[in-house]
Tab-separated table of C-alpha atoms and ligand atoms in Angstrom:
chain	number	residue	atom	x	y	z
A	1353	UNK	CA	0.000	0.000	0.000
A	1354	UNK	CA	2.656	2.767	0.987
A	1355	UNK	CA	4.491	1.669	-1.714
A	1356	UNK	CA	1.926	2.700	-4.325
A	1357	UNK	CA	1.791	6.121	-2.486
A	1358	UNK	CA	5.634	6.506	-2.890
A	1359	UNK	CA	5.501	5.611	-6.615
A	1360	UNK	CA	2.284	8.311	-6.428
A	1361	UNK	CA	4.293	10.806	-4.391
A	1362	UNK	CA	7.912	10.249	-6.963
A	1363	UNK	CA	6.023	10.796	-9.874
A	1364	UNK	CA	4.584	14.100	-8.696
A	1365	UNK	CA	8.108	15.176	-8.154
A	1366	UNK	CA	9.061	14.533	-11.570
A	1367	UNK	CA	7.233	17.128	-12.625
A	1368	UNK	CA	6.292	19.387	-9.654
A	1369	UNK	CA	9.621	22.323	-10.714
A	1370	UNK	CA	9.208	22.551	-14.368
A	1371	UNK	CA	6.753	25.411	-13.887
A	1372	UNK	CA	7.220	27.178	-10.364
A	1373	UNK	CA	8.747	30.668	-11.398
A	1374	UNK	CA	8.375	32.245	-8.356
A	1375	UNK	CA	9.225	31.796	-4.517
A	1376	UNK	CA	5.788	31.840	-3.397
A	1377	UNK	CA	4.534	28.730	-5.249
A	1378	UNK	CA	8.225	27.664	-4.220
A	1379	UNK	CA	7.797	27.831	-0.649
A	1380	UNK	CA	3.616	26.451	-1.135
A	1381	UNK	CA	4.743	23.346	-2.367
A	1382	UNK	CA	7.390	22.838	0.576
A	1383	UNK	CA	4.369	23.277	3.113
A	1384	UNK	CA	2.588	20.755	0.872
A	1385	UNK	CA	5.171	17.961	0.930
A	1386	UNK	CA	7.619	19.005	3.512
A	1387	UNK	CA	5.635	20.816	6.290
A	1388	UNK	CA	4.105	19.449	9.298
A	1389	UNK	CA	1.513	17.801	7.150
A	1390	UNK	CA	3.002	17.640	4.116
A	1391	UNK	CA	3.108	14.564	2.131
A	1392	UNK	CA	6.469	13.312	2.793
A	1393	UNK	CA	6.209	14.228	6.152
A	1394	UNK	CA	3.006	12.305	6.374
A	1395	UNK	CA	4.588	9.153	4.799
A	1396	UNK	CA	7.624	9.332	7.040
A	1397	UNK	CA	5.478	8.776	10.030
A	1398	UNK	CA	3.471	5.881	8.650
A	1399	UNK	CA	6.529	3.514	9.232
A	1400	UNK	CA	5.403	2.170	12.296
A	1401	UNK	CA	2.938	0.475	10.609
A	1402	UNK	CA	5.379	-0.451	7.942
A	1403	UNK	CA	6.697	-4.553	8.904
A	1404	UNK	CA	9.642	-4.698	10.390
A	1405	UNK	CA	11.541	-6.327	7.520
A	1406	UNK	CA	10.096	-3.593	4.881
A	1407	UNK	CA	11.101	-0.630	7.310
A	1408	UNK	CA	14.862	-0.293	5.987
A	1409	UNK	CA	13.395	-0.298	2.510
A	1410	UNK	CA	10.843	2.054	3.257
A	1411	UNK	CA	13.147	4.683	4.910
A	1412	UNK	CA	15.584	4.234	2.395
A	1413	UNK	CA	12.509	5.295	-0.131
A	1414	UNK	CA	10.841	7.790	2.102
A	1415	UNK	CA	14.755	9.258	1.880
A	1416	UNK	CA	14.763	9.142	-1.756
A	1417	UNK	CA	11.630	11.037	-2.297
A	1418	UNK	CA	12.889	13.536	0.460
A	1419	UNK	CA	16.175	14.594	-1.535
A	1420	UNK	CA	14.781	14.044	-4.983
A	1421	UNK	CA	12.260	16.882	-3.380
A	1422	UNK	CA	15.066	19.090	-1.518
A	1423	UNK	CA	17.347	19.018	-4.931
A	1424	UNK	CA	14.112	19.993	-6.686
A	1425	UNK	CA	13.273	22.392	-4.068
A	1426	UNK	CA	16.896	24.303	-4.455
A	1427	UNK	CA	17.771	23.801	-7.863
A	1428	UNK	CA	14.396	25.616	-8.675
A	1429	UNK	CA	14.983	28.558	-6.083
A	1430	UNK	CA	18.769	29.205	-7.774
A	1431	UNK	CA	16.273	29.498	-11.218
A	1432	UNK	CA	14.179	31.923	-9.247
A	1433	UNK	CA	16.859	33.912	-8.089
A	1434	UNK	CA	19.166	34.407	-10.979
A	1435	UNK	CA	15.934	35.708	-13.060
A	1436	UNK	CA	15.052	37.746	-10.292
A	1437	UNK	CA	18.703	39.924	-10.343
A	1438	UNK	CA	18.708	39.534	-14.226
A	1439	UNK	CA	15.631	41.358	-14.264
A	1440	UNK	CA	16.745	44.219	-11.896
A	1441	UNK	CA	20.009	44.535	-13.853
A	1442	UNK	CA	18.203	45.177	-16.747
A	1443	UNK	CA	15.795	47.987	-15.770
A	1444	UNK	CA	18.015	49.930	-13.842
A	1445	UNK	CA	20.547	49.766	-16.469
A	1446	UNK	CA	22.167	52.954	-16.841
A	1447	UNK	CA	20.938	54.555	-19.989
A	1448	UNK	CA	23.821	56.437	-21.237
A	1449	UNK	CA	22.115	58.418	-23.662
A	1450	UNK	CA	20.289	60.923	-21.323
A	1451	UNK	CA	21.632	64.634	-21.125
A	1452	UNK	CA	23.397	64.793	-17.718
A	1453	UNK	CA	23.611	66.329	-14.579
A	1454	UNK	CA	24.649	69.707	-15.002
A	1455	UNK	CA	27.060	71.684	-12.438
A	1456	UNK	CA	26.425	74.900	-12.568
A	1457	UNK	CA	29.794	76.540	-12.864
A	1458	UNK	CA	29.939	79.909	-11.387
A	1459	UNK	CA	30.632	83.024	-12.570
A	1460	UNK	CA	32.808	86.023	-11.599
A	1461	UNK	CA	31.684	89.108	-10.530
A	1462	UNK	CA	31.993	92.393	-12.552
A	1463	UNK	CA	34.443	93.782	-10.429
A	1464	UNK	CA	36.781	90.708	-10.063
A	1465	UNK	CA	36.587	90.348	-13.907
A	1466	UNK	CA	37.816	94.455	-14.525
A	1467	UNK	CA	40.762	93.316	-11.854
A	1468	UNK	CA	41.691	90.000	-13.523
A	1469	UNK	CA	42.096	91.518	-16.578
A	1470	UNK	CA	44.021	94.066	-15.906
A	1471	UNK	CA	45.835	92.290	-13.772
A	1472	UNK	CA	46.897	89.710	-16.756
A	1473	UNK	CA	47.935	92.636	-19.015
A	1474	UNK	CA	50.145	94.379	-16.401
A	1475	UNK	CA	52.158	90.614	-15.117
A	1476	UNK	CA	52.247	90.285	-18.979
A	1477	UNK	CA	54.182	93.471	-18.783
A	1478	UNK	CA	56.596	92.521	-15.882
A	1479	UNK	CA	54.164	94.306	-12.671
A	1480	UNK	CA	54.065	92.437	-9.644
A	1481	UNK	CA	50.719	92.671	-7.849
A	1482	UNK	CA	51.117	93.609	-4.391
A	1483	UNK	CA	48.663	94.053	-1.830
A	1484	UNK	CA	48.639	96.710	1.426
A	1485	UNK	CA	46.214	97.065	4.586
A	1486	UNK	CA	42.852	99.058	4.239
A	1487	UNK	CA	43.280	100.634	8.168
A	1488	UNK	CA	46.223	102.782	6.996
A	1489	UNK	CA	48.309	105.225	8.566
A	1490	UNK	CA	47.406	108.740	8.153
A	1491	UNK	CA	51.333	109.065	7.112
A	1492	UNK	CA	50.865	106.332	4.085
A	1493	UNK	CA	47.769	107.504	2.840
A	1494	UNK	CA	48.225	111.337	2.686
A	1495	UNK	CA	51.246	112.420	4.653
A	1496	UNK	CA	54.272	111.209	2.432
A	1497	UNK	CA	52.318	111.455	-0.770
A	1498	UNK	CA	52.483	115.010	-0.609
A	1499	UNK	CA	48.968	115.469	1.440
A	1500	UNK	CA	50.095	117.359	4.383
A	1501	UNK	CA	47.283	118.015	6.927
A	1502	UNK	CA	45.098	120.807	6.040
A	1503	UNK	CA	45.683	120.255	2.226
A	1504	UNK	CA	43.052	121.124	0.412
A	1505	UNK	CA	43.103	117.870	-1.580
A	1506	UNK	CA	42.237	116.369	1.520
A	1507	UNK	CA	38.629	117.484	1.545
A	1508	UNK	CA	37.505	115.111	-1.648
A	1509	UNK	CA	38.942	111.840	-0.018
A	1510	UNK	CA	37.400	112.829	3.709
A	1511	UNK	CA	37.179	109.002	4.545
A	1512	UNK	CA	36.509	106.980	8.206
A	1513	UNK	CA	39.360	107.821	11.098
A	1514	UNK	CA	39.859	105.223	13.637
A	1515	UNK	CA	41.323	105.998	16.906
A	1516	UNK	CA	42.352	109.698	16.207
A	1517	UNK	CA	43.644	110.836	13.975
A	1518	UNK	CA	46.857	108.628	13.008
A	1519	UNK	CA	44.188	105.747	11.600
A	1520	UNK	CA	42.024	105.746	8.880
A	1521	UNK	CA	40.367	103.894	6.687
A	1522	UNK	CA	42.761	104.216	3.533
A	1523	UNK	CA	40.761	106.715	0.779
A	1524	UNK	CA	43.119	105.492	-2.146
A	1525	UNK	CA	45.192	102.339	-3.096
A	1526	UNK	CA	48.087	105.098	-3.642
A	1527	UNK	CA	49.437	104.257	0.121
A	1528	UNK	CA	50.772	101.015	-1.635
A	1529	UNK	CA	53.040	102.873	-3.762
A	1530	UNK	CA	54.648	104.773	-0.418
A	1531	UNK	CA	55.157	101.566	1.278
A	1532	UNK	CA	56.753	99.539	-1.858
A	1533	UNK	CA	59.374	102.456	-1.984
A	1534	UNK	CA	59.862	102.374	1.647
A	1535	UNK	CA	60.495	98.614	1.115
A	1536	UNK	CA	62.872	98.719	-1.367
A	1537	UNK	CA	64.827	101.526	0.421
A	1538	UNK	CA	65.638	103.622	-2.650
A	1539	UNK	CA	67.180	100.583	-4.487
A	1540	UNK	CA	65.702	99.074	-7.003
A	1541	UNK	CA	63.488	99.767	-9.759
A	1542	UNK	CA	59.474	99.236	-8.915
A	1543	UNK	CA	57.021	97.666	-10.948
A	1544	UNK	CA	53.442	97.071	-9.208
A	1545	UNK	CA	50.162	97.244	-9.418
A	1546	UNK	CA	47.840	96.835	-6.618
A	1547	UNK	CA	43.930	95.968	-6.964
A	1548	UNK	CA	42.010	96.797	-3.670
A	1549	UNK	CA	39.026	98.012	-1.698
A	1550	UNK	CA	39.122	102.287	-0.346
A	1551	UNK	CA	36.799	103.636	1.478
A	1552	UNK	CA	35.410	107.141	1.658
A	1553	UNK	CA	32.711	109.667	3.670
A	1554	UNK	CA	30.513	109.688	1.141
A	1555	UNK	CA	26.398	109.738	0.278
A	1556	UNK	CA	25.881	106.399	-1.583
A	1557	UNK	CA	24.447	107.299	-5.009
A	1558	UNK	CA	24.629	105.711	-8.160
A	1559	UNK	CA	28.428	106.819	-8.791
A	1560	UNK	CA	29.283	107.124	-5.682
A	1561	UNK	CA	29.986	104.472	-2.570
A	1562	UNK	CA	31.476	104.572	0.817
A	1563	UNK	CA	33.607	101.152	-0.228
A	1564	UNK	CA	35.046	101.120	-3.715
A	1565	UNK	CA	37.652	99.365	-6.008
A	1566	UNK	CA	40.548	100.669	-7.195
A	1567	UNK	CA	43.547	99.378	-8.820
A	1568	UNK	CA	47.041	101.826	-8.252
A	1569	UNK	CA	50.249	101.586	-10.731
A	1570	UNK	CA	53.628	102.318	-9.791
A	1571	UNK	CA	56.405	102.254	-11.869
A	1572	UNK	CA	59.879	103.522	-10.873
A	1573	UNK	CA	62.884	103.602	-13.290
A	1574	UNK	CA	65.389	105.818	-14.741
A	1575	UNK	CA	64.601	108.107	-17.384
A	1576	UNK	CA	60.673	107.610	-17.939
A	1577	UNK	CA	59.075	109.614	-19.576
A	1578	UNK	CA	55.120	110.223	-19.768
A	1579	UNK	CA	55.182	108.592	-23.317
A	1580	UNK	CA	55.788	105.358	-21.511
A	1581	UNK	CA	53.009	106.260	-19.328
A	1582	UNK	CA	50.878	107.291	-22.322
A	1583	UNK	CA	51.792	104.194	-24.053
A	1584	UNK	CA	51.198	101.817	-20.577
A	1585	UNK	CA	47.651	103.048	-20.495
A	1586	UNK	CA	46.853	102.541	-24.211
A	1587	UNK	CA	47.616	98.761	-23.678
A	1588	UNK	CA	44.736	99.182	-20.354
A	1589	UNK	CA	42.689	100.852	-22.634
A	1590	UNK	CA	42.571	98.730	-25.852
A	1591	UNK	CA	42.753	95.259	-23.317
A	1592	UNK	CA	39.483	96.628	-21.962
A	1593	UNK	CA	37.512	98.482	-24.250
A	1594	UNK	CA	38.602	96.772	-27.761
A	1595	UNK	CA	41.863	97.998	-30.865
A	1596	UNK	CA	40.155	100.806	-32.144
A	1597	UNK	CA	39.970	103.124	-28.758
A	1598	UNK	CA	41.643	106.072	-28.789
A	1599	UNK	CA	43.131	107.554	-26.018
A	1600	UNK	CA	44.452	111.205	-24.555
A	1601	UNK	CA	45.707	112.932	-21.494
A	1602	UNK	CA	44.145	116.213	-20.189
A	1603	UNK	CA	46.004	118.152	-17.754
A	1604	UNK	CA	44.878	117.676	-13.976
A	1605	UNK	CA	46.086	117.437	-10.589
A	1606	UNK	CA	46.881	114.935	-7.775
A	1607	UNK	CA	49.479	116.032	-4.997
A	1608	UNK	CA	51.780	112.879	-5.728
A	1609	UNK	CA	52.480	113.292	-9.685
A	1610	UNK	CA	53.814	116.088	-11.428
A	1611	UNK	CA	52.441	116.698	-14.161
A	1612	UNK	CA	49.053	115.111	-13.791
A	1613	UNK	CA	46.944	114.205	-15.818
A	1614	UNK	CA	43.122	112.716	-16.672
A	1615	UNK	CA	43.340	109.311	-18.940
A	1616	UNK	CA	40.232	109.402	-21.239
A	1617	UNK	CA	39.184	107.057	-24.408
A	1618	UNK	CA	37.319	107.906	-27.111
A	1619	UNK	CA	33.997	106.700	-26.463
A	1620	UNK	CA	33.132	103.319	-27.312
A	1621	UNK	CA	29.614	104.125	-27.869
A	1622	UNK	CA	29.735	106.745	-30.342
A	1623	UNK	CA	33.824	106.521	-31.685
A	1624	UNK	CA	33.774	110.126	-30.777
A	1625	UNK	CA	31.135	111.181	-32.240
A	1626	UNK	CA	29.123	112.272	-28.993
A	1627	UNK	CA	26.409	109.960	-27.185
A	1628	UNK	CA	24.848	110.245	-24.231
A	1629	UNK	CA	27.519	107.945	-22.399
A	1630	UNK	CA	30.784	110.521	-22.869
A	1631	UNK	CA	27.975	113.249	-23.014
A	1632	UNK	CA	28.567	114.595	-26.157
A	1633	UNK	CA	32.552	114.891	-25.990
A	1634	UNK	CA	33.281	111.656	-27.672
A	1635	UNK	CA	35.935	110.914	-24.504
A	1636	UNK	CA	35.085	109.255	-21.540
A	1637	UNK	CA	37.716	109.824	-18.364
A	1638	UNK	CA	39.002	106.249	-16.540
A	1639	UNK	CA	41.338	107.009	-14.518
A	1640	UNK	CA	44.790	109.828	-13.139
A	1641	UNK	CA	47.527	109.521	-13.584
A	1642	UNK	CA	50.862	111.311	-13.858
A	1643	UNK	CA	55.130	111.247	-12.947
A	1644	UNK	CA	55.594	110.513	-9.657
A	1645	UNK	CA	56.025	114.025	-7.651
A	1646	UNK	CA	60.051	114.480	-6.758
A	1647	UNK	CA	58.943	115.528	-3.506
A	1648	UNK	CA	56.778	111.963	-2.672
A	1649	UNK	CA	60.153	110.041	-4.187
A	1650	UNK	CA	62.108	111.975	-1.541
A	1651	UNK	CA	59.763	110.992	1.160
A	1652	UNK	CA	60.207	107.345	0.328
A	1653	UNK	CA	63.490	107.259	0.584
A	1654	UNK	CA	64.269	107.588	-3.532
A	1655	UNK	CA	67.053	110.574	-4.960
A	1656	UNK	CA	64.813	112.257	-7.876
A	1657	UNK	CA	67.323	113.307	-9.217
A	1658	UNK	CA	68.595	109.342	-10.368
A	1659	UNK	CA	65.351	107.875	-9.925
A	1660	UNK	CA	61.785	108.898	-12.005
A	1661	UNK	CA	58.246	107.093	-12.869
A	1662	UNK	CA	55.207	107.182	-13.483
A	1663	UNK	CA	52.188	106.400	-11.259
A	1664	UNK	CA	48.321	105.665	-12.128
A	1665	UNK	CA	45.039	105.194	-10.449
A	1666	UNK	CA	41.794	103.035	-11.957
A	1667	UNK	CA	38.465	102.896	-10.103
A	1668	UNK	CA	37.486	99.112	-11.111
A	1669	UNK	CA	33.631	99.943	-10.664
A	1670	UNK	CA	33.722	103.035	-12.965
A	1671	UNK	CA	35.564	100.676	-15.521
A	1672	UNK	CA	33.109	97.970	-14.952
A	1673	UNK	CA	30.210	100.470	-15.586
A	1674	UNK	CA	31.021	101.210	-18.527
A	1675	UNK	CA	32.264	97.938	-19.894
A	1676	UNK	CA	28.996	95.730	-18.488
A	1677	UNK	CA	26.820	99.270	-19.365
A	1678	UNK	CA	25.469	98.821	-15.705
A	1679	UNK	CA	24.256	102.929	-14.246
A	1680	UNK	CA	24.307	102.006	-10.785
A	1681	UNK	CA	27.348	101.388	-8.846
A	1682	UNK	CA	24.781	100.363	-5.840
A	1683	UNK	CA	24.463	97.093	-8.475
A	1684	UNK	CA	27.530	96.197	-7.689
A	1685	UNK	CA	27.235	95.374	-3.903
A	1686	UNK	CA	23.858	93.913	-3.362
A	1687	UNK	CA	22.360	90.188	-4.349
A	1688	UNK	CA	21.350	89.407	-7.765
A	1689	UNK	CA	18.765	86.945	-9.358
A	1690	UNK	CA	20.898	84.391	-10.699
A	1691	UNK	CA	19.851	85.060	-14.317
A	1692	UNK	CA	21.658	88.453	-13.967
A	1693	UNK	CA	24.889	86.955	-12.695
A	1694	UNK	CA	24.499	84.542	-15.664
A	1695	UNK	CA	25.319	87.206	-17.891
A	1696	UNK	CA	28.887	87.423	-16.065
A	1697	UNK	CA	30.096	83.600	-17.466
A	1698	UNK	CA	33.508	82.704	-16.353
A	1699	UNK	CA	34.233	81.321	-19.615
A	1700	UNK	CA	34.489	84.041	-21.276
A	1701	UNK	CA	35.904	87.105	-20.430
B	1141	DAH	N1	44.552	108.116	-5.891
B	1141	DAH	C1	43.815	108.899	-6.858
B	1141	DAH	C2	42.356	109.008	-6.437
B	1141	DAH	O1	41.930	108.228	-5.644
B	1141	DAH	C3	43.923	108.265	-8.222
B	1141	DAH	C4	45.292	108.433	-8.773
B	1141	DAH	C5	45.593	109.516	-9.539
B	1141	DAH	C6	46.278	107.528	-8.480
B	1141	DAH	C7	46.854	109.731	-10.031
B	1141	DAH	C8	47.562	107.725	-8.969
B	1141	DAH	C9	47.821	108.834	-9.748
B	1141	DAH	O2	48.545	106.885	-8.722
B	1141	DAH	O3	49.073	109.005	-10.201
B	1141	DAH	O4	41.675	109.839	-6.906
């Protein structure tokens, strides 16, 4: 009798894998024939009524069915498996054909751009670029460059004093040029620019703020002349504003050159005609300049009458102005929607 049910149960087996795909059914059929009433389980206990010179063959057979059913049972969840991670491989596959992740690269601001520029003209021409404090002395920033107190001079670069008088905020990046003399004690030729912030007492507006950008020039040689300085700022001039500016000197004055003068262009706007930008006059001014004053060489410790130069003085936000055509200098220090800043790419200067 059990023996027919063994035959009945093997048979089953034969074919009870071929078409289980999935772990469920998997794990159903090992309740059915392996669980606590499953059919193998079932059969293994009817061996006590099994004669005791069948019951080695029977366990031998109830064994039998039981690994033909565990090899089943494991060969079939290995099939289950492998089609299981063969399916995730293939949709999550990376699909190399879809645009990327951009990162958005940033871009420089106006100000930084003017300064890298004319920075990389000026190296290009053998400048160093130096750097000196904004709390300067009183001596730096007015004293030895020919600003002695109660100078009239004084009054359009009123700027922020800190602890008396001897402190200030410095009003100019021309304080560099009296300490790089100082520093090279009369010896040596100079050759610096120096891009930084200045600071003055005055009413924001939209051309004027209390913290500003400037970039100072010194150059101390023998025998300069103000052609060199003429042709130094046509070089600025053309890096910035494209070949075909023009460019002239009007007479002015600053305390620490002699002569002074005003370095205009001819308007980019117009050529010269006369626009609204150089307001009618076809030259827009962008920056002073002039040959270091004997007297300020003296003070730093150089003999005018071996040593000469020339010295010059950029505001970066004035040149950025009219470069990016932006009418507000205020623009320059306050957040921007990023669209705006956009415009500014690094890329491409
Ligand atoms: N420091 C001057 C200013 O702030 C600008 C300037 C003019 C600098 C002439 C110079 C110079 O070095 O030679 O208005």
């Amino acid at each position: 009798m059990y023996k027919d049910k063994i035959e009945e149960i093997k048979n089953e087996l034969k074919d009870l894998f071929n078409n289980i795909n999935d772990k469920q059914t998997l794990e159903n059929k090992k309740v059915e024939y392996m669980g606590k009433n499953g059919k193998i389980t079932l059969l293994n206990g009817q061996i006590r009524e099994v004669p005791n010179e069948e019951k080695k063959e029977f366990g031998m057979a109830v064994n039998e069915i039981r690994n033909m059913f565990n090899d089943g049972y494991t060969k079939t969840l290995e099939k289950i498996e492998t089609k299981e991670i063969n399916e995730k491989l293939n949709s999550e596959a990376i699909d190399v054909t879809l645009p990327g992740t951009k990162l958005p690269v940033g871009s420089a601001h106006p100000i930084e751009r003017i300064i890298e520029t004319l920075e990389s003209l000026l190296m290009s021409m053998g400048y160093d670029v130096v750097e000196g404090p904004e709390v300067e002395k009183d001596l730096y920033n007015f004293e030895l460059l020919n600003l002695p107190k109660g100078h009239p001079a004084r009054d359009a670069q009123d700027t922020f004093y800190i602890k008396g008088e001897e402190y200030l905020l410095r009003s100019q990046t021309s304080p560099v040029q009296v300490r790089e003399m100082l520093k090279h004690e009369g010896k040596d030729p100079i050759r610096i620019i120096c891009p930084g912030k200045t600071y003055r007492r005055d009413e924001d507006d939209a051309t004027h703020s209390h913290q500003f950008t400037q970039m100072e020039g010194l150059l101390v040689d023998k025998n300069i002349t103000l052609g060199d300085l003429k042709g130094t700022f046509e070089a600025v001039a053309k890096k910035l504003f494209g070949e075909s500016r023009e460019t002239r000197f009007r007479p002015s004055y600053y305390p620490f050159t002699e002569p002074s003068v005003e370095m205009d262009i001819s308007c980019f706007n117009c050529n010269g005609k006369g626009c609204n930008i150089c307001k009618g006059t076809g030259w827009i001014t962008v920056g002073g300049a002039g040959m270091v004053n004997p007297i300020v060489l003296k003070n730093c410790g150089y003999d005018p009458n071996k040593w000469n130069g020339f010295a010059f003085g950029f505001g970066i936000e004035r040149l950025a102005m009219l470069k990016y055509g932006i009418n507000d200098i205020r623009m320059f220090y306050v957040n921007h929607d990023i669209k705006t800043l956009e415009q500014f790419d690094r890329r491409e200067y």
